[in-house]
Each structure stands twice: as C-alpha cells, then as structure tokens.
CSV table of N, CA and C in Angstrom, one decimal:
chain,number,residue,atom,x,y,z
I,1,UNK,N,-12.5,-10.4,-21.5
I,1,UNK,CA,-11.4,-9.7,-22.1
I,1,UNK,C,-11.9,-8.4,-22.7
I,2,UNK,N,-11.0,-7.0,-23.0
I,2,UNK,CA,-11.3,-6.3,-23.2
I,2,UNK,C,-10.2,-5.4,-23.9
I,3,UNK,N,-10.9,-4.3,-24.8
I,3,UNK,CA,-9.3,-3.8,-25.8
I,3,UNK,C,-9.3,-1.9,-25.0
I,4,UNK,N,-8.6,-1.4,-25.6
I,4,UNK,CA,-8.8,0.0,-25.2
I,4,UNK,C,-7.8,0.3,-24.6
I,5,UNK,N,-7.0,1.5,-24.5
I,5,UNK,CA,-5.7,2.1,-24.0
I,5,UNK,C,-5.9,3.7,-23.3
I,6,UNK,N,-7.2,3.3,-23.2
I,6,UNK,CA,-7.6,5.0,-22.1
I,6,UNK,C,-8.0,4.1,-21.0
I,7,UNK,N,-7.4,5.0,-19.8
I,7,UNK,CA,-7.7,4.5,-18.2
I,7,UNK,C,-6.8,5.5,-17.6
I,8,UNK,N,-7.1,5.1,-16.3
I,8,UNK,CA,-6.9,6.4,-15.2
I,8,UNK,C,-5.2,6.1,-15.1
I,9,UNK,N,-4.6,4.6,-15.1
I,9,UNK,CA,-3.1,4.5,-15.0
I,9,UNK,C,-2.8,4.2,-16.6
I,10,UNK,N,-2.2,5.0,-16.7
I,10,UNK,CA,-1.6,4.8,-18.0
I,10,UNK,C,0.0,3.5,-18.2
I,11,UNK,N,0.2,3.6,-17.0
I,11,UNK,CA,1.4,2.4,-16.9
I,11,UNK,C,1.4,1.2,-17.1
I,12,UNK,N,-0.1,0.8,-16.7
I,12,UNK,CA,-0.8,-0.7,-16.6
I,12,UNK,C,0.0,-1.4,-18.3
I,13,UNK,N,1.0,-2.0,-18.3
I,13,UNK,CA,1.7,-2.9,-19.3
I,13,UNK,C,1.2,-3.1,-20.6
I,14,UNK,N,-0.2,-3.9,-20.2
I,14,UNK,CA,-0.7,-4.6,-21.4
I,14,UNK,C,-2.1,-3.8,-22.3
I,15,UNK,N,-2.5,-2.5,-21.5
I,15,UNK,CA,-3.1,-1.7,-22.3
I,15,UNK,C,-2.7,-1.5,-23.5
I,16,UNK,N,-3.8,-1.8,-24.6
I,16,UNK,CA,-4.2,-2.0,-26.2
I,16,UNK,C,-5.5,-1.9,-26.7
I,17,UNK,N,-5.1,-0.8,-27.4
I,17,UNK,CA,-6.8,-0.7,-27.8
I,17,UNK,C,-6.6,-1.9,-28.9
I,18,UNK,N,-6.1,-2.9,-29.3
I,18,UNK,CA,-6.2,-3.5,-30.1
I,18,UNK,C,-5.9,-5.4,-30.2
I,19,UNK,N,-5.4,-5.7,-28.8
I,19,UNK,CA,-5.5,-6.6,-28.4
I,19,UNK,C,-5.8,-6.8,-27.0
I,20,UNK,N,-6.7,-8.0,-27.1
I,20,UNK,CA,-7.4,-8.2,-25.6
I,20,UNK,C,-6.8,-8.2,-24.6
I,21,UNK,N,-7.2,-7.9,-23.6
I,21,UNK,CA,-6.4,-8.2,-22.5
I,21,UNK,C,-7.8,-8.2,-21.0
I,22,UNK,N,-6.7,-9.1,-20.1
I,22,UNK,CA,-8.2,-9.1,-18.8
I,22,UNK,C,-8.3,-7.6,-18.0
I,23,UNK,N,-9.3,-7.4,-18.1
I,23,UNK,CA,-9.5,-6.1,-17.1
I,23,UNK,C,-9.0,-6.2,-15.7
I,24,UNK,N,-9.8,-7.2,-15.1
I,24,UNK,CA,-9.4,-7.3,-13.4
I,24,UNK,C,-7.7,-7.3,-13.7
I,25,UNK,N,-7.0,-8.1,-14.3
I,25,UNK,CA,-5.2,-8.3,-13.8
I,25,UNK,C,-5.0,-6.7,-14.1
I,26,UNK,N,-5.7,-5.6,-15.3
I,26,UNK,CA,-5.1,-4.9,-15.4
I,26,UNK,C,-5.7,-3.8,-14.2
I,27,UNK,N,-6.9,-3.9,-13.3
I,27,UNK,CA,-7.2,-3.4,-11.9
I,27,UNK,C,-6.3,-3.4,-11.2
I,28,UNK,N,-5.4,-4.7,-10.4
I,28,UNK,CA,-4.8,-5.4,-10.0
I,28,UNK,C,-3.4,-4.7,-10.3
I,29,UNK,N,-3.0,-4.1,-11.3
I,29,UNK,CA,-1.9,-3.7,-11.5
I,29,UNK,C,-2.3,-2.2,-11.1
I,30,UNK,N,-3.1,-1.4,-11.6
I,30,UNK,CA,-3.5,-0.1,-11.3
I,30,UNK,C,-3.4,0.2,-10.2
I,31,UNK,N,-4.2,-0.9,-9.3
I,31,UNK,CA,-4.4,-0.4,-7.7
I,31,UNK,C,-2.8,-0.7,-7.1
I,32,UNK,N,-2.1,-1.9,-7.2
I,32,UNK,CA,-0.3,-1.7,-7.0
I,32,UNK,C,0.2,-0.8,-7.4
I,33,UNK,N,0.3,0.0,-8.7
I,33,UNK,CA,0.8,1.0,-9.0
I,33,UNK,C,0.5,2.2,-7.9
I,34,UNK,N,-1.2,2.5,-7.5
I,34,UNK,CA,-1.2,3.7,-6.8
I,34,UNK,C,-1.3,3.3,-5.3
I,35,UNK,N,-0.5,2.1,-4.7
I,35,UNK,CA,-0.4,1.7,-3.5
I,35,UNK,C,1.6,2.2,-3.2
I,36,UNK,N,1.8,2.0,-4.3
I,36,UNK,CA,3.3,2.1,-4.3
I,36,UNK,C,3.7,3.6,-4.2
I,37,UNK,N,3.1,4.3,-5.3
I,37,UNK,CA,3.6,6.0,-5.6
I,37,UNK,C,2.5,6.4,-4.6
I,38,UNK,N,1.6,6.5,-4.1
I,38,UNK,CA,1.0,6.9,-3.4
I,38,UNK,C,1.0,7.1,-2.0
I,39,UNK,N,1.5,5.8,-1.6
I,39,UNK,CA,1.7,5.3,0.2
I,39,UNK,C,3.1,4.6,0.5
I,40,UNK,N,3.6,3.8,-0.5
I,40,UNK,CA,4.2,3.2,0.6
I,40,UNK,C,6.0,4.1,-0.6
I,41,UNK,N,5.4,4.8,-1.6
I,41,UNK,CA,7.0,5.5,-2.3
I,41,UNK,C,7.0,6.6,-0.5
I,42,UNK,N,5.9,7.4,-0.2
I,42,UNK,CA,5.5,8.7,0.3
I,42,UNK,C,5.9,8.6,1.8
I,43,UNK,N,5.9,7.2,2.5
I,43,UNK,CA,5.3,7.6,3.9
I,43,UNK,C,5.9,6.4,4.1
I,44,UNK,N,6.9,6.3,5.4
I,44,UNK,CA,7.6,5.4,6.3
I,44,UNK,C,6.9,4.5,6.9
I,45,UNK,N,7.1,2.9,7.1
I,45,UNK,CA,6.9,2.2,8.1
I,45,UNK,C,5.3,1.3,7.4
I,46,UNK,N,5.4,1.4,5.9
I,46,UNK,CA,4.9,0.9,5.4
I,46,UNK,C,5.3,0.0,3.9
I,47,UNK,N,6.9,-0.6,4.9
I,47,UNK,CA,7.6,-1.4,4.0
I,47,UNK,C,6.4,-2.8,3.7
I,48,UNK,N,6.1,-3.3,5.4
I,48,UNK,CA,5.3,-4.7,4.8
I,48,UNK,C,4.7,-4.5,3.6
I,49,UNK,N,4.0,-3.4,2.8
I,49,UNK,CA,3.5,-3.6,1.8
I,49,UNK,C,4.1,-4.2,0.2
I,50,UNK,N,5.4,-3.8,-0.1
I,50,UNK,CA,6.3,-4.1,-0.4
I,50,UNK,C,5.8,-5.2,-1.2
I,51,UNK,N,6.2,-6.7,-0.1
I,51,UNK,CA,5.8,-8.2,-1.2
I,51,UNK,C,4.2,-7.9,-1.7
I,52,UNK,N,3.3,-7.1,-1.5
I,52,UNK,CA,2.1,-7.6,-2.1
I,52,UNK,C,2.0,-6.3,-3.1
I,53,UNK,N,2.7,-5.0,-3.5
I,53,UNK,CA,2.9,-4.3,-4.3
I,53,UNK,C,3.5,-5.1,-5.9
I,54,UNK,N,4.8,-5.5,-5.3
I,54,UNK,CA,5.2,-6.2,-6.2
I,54,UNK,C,4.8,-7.4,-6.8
I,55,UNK,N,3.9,-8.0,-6.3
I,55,UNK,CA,2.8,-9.2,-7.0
I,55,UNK,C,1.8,-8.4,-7.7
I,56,UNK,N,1.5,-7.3,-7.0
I,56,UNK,CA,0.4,-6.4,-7.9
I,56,UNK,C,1.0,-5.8,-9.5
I,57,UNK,N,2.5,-5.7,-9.2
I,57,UNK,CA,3.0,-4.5,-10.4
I,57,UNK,C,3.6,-5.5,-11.1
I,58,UNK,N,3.5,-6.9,-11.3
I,58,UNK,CA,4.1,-8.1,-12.3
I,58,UNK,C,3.8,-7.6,-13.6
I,59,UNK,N,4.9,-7.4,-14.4
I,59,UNK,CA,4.7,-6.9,-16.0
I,59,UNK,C,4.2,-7.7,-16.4
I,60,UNK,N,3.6,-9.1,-16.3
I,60,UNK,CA,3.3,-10.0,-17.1
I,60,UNK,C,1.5,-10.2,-16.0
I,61,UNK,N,0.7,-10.2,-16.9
I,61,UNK,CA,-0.5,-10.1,-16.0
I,61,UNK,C,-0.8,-12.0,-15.2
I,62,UNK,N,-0.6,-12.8,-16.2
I,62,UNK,CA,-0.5,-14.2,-15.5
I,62,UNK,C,0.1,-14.5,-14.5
I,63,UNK,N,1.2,-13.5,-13.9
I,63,UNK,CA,1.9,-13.6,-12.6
I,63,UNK,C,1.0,-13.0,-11.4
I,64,UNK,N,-0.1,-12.6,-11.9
I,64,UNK,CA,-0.8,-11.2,-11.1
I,64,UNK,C,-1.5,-12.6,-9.9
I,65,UNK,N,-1.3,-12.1,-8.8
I,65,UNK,CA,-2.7,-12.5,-8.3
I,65,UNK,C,-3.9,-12.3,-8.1
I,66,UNK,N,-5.1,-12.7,-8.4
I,66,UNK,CA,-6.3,-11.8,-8.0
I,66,UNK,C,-6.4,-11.8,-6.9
I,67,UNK,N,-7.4,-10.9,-6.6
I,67,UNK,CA,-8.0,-10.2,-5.7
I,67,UNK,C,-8.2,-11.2,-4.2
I,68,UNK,N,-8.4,-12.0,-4.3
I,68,UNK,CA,-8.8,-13.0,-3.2
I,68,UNK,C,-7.2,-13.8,-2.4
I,69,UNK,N,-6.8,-13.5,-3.8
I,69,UNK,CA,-5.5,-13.9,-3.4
I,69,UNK,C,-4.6,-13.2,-2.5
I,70,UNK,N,-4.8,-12.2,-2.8
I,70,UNK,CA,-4.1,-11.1,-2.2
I,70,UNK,C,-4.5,-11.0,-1.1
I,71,UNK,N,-5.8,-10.5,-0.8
I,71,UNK,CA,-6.2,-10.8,0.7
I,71,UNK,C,-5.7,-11.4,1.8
I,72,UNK,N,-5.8,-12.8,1.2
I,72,UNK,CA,-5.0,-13.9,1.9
I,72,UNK,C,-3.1,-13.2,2.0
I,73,UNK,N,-2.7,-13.2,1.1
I,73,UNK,CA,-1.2,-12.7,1.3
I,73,UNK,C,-1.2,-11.4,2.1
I,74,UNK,N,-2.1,-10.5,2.3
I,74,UNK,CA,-2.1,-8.9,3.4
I,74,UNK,C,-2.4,-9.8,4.6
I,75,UNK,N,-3.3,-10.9,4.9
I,75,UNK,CA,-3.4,-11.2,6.2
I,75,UNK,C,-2.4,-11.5,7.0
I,76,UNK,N,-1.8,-13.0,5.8
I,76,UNK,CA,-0.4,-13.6,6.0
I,76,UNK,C,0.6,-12.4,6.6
I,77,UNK,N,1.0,-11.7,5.6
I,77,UNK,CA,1.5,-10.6,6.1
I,77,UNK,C,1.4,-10.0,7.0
I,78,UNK,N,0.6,-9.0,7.6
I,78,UNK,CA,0.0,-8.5,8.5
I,78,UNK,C,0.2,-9.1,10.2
I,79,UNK,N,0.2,-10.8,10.1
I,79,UNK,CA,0.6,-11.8,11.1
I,79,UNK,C,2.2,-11.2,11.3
I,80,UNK,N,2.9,-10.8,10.6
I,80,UNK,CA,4.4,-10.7,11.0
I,80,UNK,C,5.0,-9.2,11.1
I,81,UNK,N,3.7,-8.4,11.0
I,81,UNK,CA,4.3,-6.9,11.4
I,81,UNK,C,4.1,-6.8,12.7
I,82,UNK,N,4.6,-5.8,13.5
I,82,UNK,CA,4.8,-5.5,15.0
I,82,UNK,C,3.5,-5.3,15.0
I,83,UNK,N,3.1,-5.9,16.3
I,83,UNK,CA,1.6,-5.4,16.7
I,83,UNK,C,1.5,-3.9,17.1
I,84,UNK,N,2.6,-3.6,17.6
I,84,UNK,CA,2.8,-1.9,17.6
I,84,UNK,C,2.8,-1.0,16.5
I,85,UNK,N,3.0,-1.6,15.1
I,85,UNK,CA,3.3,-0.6,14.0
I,85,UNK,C,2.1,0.1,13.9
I,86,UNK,N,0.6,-0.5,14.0
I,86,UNK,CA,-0.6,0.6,13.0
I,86,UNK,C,-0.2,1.5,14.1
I,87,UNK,N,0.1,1.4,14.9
I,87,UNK,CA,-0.4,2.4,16.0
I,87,UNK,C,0.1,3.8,15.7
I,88,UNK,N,1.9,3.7,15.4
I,88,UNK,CA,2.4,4.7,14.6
I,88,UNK,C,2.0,5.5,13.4
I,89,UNK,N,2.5,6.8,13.4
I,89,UNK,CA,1.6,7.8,12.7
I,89,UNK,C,2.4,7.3,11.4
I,90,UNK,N,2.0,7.3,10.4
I,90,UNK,CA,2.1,7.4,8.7
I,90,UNK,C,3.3,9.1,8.8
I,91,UNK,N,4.5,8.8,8.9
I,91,UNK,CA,5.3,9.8,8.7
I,91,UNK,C,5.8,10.4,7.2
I,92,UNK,N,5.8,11.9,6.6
I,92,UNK,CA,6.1,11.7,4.9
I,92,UNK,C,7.7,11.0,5.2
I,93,UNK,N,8.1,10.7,4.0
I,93,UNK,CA,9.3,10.4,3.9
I,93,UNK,C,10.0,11.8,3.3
I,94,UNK,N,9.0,12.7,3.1
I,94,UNK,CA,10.2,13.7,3.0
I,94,UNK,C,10.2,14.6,4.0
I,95,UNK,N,9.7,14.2,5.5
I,95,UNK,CA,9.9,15.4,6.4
I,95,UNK,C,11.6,15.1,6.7
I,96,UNK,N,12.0,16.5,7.4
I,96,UNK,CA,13.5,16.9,7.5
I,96,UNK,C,13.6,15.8,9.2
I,97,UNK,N,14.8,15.3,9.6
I,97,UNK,CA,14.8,14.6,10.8
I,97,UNK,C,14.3,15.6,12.3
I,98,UNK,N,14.3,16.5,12.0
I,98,UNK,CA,14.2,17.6,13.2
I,98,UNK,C,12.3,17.4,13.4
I,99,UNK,N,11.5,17.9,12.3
I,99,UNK,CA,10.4,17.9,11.8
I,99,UNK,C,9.7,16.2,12.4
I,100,UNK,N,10.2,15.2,11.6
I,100,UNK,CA,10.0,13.9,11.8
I,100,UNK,C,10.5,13.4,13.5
I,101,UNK,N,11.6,13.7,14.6
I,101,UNK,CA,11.5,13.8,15.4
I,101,UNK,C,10.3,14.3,16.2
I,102,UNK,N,9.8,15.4,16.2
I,102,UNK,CA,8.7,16.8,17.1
I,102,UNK,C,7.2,16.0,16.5
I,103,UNK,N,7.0,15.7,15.4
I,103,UNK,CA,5.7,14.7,14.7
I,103,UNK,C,5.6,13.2,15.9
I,104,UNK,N,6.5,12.8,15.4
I,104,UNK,CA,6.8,11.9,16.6
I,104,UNK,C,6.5,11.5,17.7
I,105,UNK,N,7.3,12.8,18.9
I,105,UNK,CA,7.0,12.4,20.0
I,105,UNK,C,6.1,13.2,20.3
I,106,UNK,N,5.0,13.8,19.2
I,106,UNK,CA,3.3,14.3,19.4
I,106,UNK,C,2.6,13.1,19.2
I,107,UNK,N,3.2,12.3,18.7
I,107,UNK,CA,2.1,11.2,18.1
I,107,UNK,C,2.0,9.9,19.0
I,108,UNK,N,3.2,10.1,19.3
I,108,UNK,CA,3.6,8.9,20.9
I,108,UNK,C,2.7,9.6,22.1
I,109,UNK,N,2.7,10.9,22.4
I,109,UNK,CA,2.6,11.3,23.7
I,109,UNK,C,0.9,11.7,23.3
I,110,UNK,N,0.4,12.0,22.0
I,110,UNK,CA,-1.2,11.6,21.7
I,110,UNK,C,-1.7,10.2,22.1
I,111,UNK,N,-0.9,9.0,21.7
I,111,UNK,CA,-1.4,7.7,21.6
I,111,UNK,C,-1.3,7.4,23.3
I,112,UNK,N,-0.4,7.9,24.1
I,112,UNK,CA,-0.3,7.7,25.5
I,112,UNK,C,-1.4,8.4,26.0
I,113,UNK,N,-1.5,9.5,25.8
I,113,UNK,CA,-2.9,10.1,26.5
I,113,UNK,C,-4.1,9.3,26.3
I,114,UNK,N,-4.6,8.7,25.1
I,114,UNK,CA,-5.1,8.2,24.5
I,114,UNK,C,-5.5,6.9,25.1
I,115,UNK,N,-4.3,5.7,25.4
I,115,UNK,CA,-4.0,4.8,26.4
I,115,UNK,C,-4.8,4.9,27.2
I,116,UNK,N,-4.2,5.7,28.1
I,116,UNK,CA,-4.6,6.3,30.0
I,116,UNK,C,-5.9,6.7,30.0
I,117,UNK,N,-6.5,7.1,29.0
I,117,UNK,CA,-7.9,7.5,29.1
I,117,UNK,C,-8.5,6.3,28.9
I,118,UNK,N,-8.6,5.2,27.9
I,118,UNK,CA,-9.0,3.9,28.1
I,118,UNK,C,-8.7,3.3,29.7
I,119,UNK,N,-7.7,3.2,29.6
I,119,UNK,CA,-7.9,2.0,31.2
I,119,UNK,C,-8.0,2.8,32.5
I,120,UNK,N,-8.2,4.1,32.5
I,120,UNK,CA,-8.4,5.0,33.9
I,120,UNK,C,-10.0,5.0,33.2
I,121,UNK,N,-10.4,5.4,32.1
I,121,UNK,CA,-12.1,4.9,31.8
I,121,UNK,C,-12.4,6.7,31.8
C-alpha cells in the first residue's frame, strides 16, 4: 500500500496522499485510462478492447483485475475477433470518409502486394 496524489494519470479514483491505497490496481487503472483516450477513443476497429478497458477503468479498485488476469481476458478475447482484423490499418476516427476511403484501399492494395510477394517467394 501506498499514499500520495502525484502521478502521471491524475484520474486514477483512489489517489490520496493521505490514505492507502494499492499501487498495482491504481497501474491497472492508469494503463485502461491511456488504452481508452489514446487508442481505442482515437482509432477504429479497436472496439474488442472495450470489455478489458472497462475492467481496467472500475472506480472501485477491488473490481480491478490484475495483470495476469487480464492477459487471460485479451487472449479470450482476441479468440473472437476476425482473423482478418490486425491485418487492417489502425484508421483515426477523425479522418473525413473521402480521406478514410483513399487510406484504405492503400492499405488493402499494400497488404495485397505484400501477400503475392510471400507465396510467389
């Protein structure tokens, strides 16, 4: 346990310089907070993150899962996204549809070249 209300996420719930609190759950919350505004608020087709965000950002830290746990829940997860998704480019969510279109079918017709050069060798 540990006290103190300076840290890089200021959001983290139960920061107190004056009552204890566990460091790792408040990690655990930090790193959900900058998974959420960082990647998955910013950039499309990174919904599956979603359920393990929201186990990271539990206001109550006893709801938190640690670290090992979560792993397990990304793999679990991970089992039920399209085997095609990594392949797709990380698009912003604030490109215009025109923009997001032309990104696109560069990034389709990159991964196709890309393809053909594997199995022609």
């Amino acid at each position: 346990m540990v006290v103190g209300d300076v840290g890089r996420d200021d959001e983290v719930p139960e920061l107190s310089s004056t009552v204890p609190y566990d460091a790792f759950k408040a990690d655990i919350y930090a790193l959900g907070n900058l998974l959420d505004k960082e990647y998955e608020q910013r950039y499309h087709r990174l919904e599956f993150l979603r359920p393990i965000i929201a186990t990271m950002k539990q206001r109550q830290p006893e709801l938190r899962l640690p670290a090992d746990e979560l792993v397990v829940l990304y793999k679990q997860i991970l089992h039920t996204v399209n085997k095609n998704a990594p392949q797709w480019r990380l698009g912003l969510k604030s490109e215009g549809p025109y923009e997001r279109m032309l990104n696109d079918t560069v990034a389709v017709a990159r991964n196709g070249i890309n393809n053909l050069k594997r199995y022609v060798g």
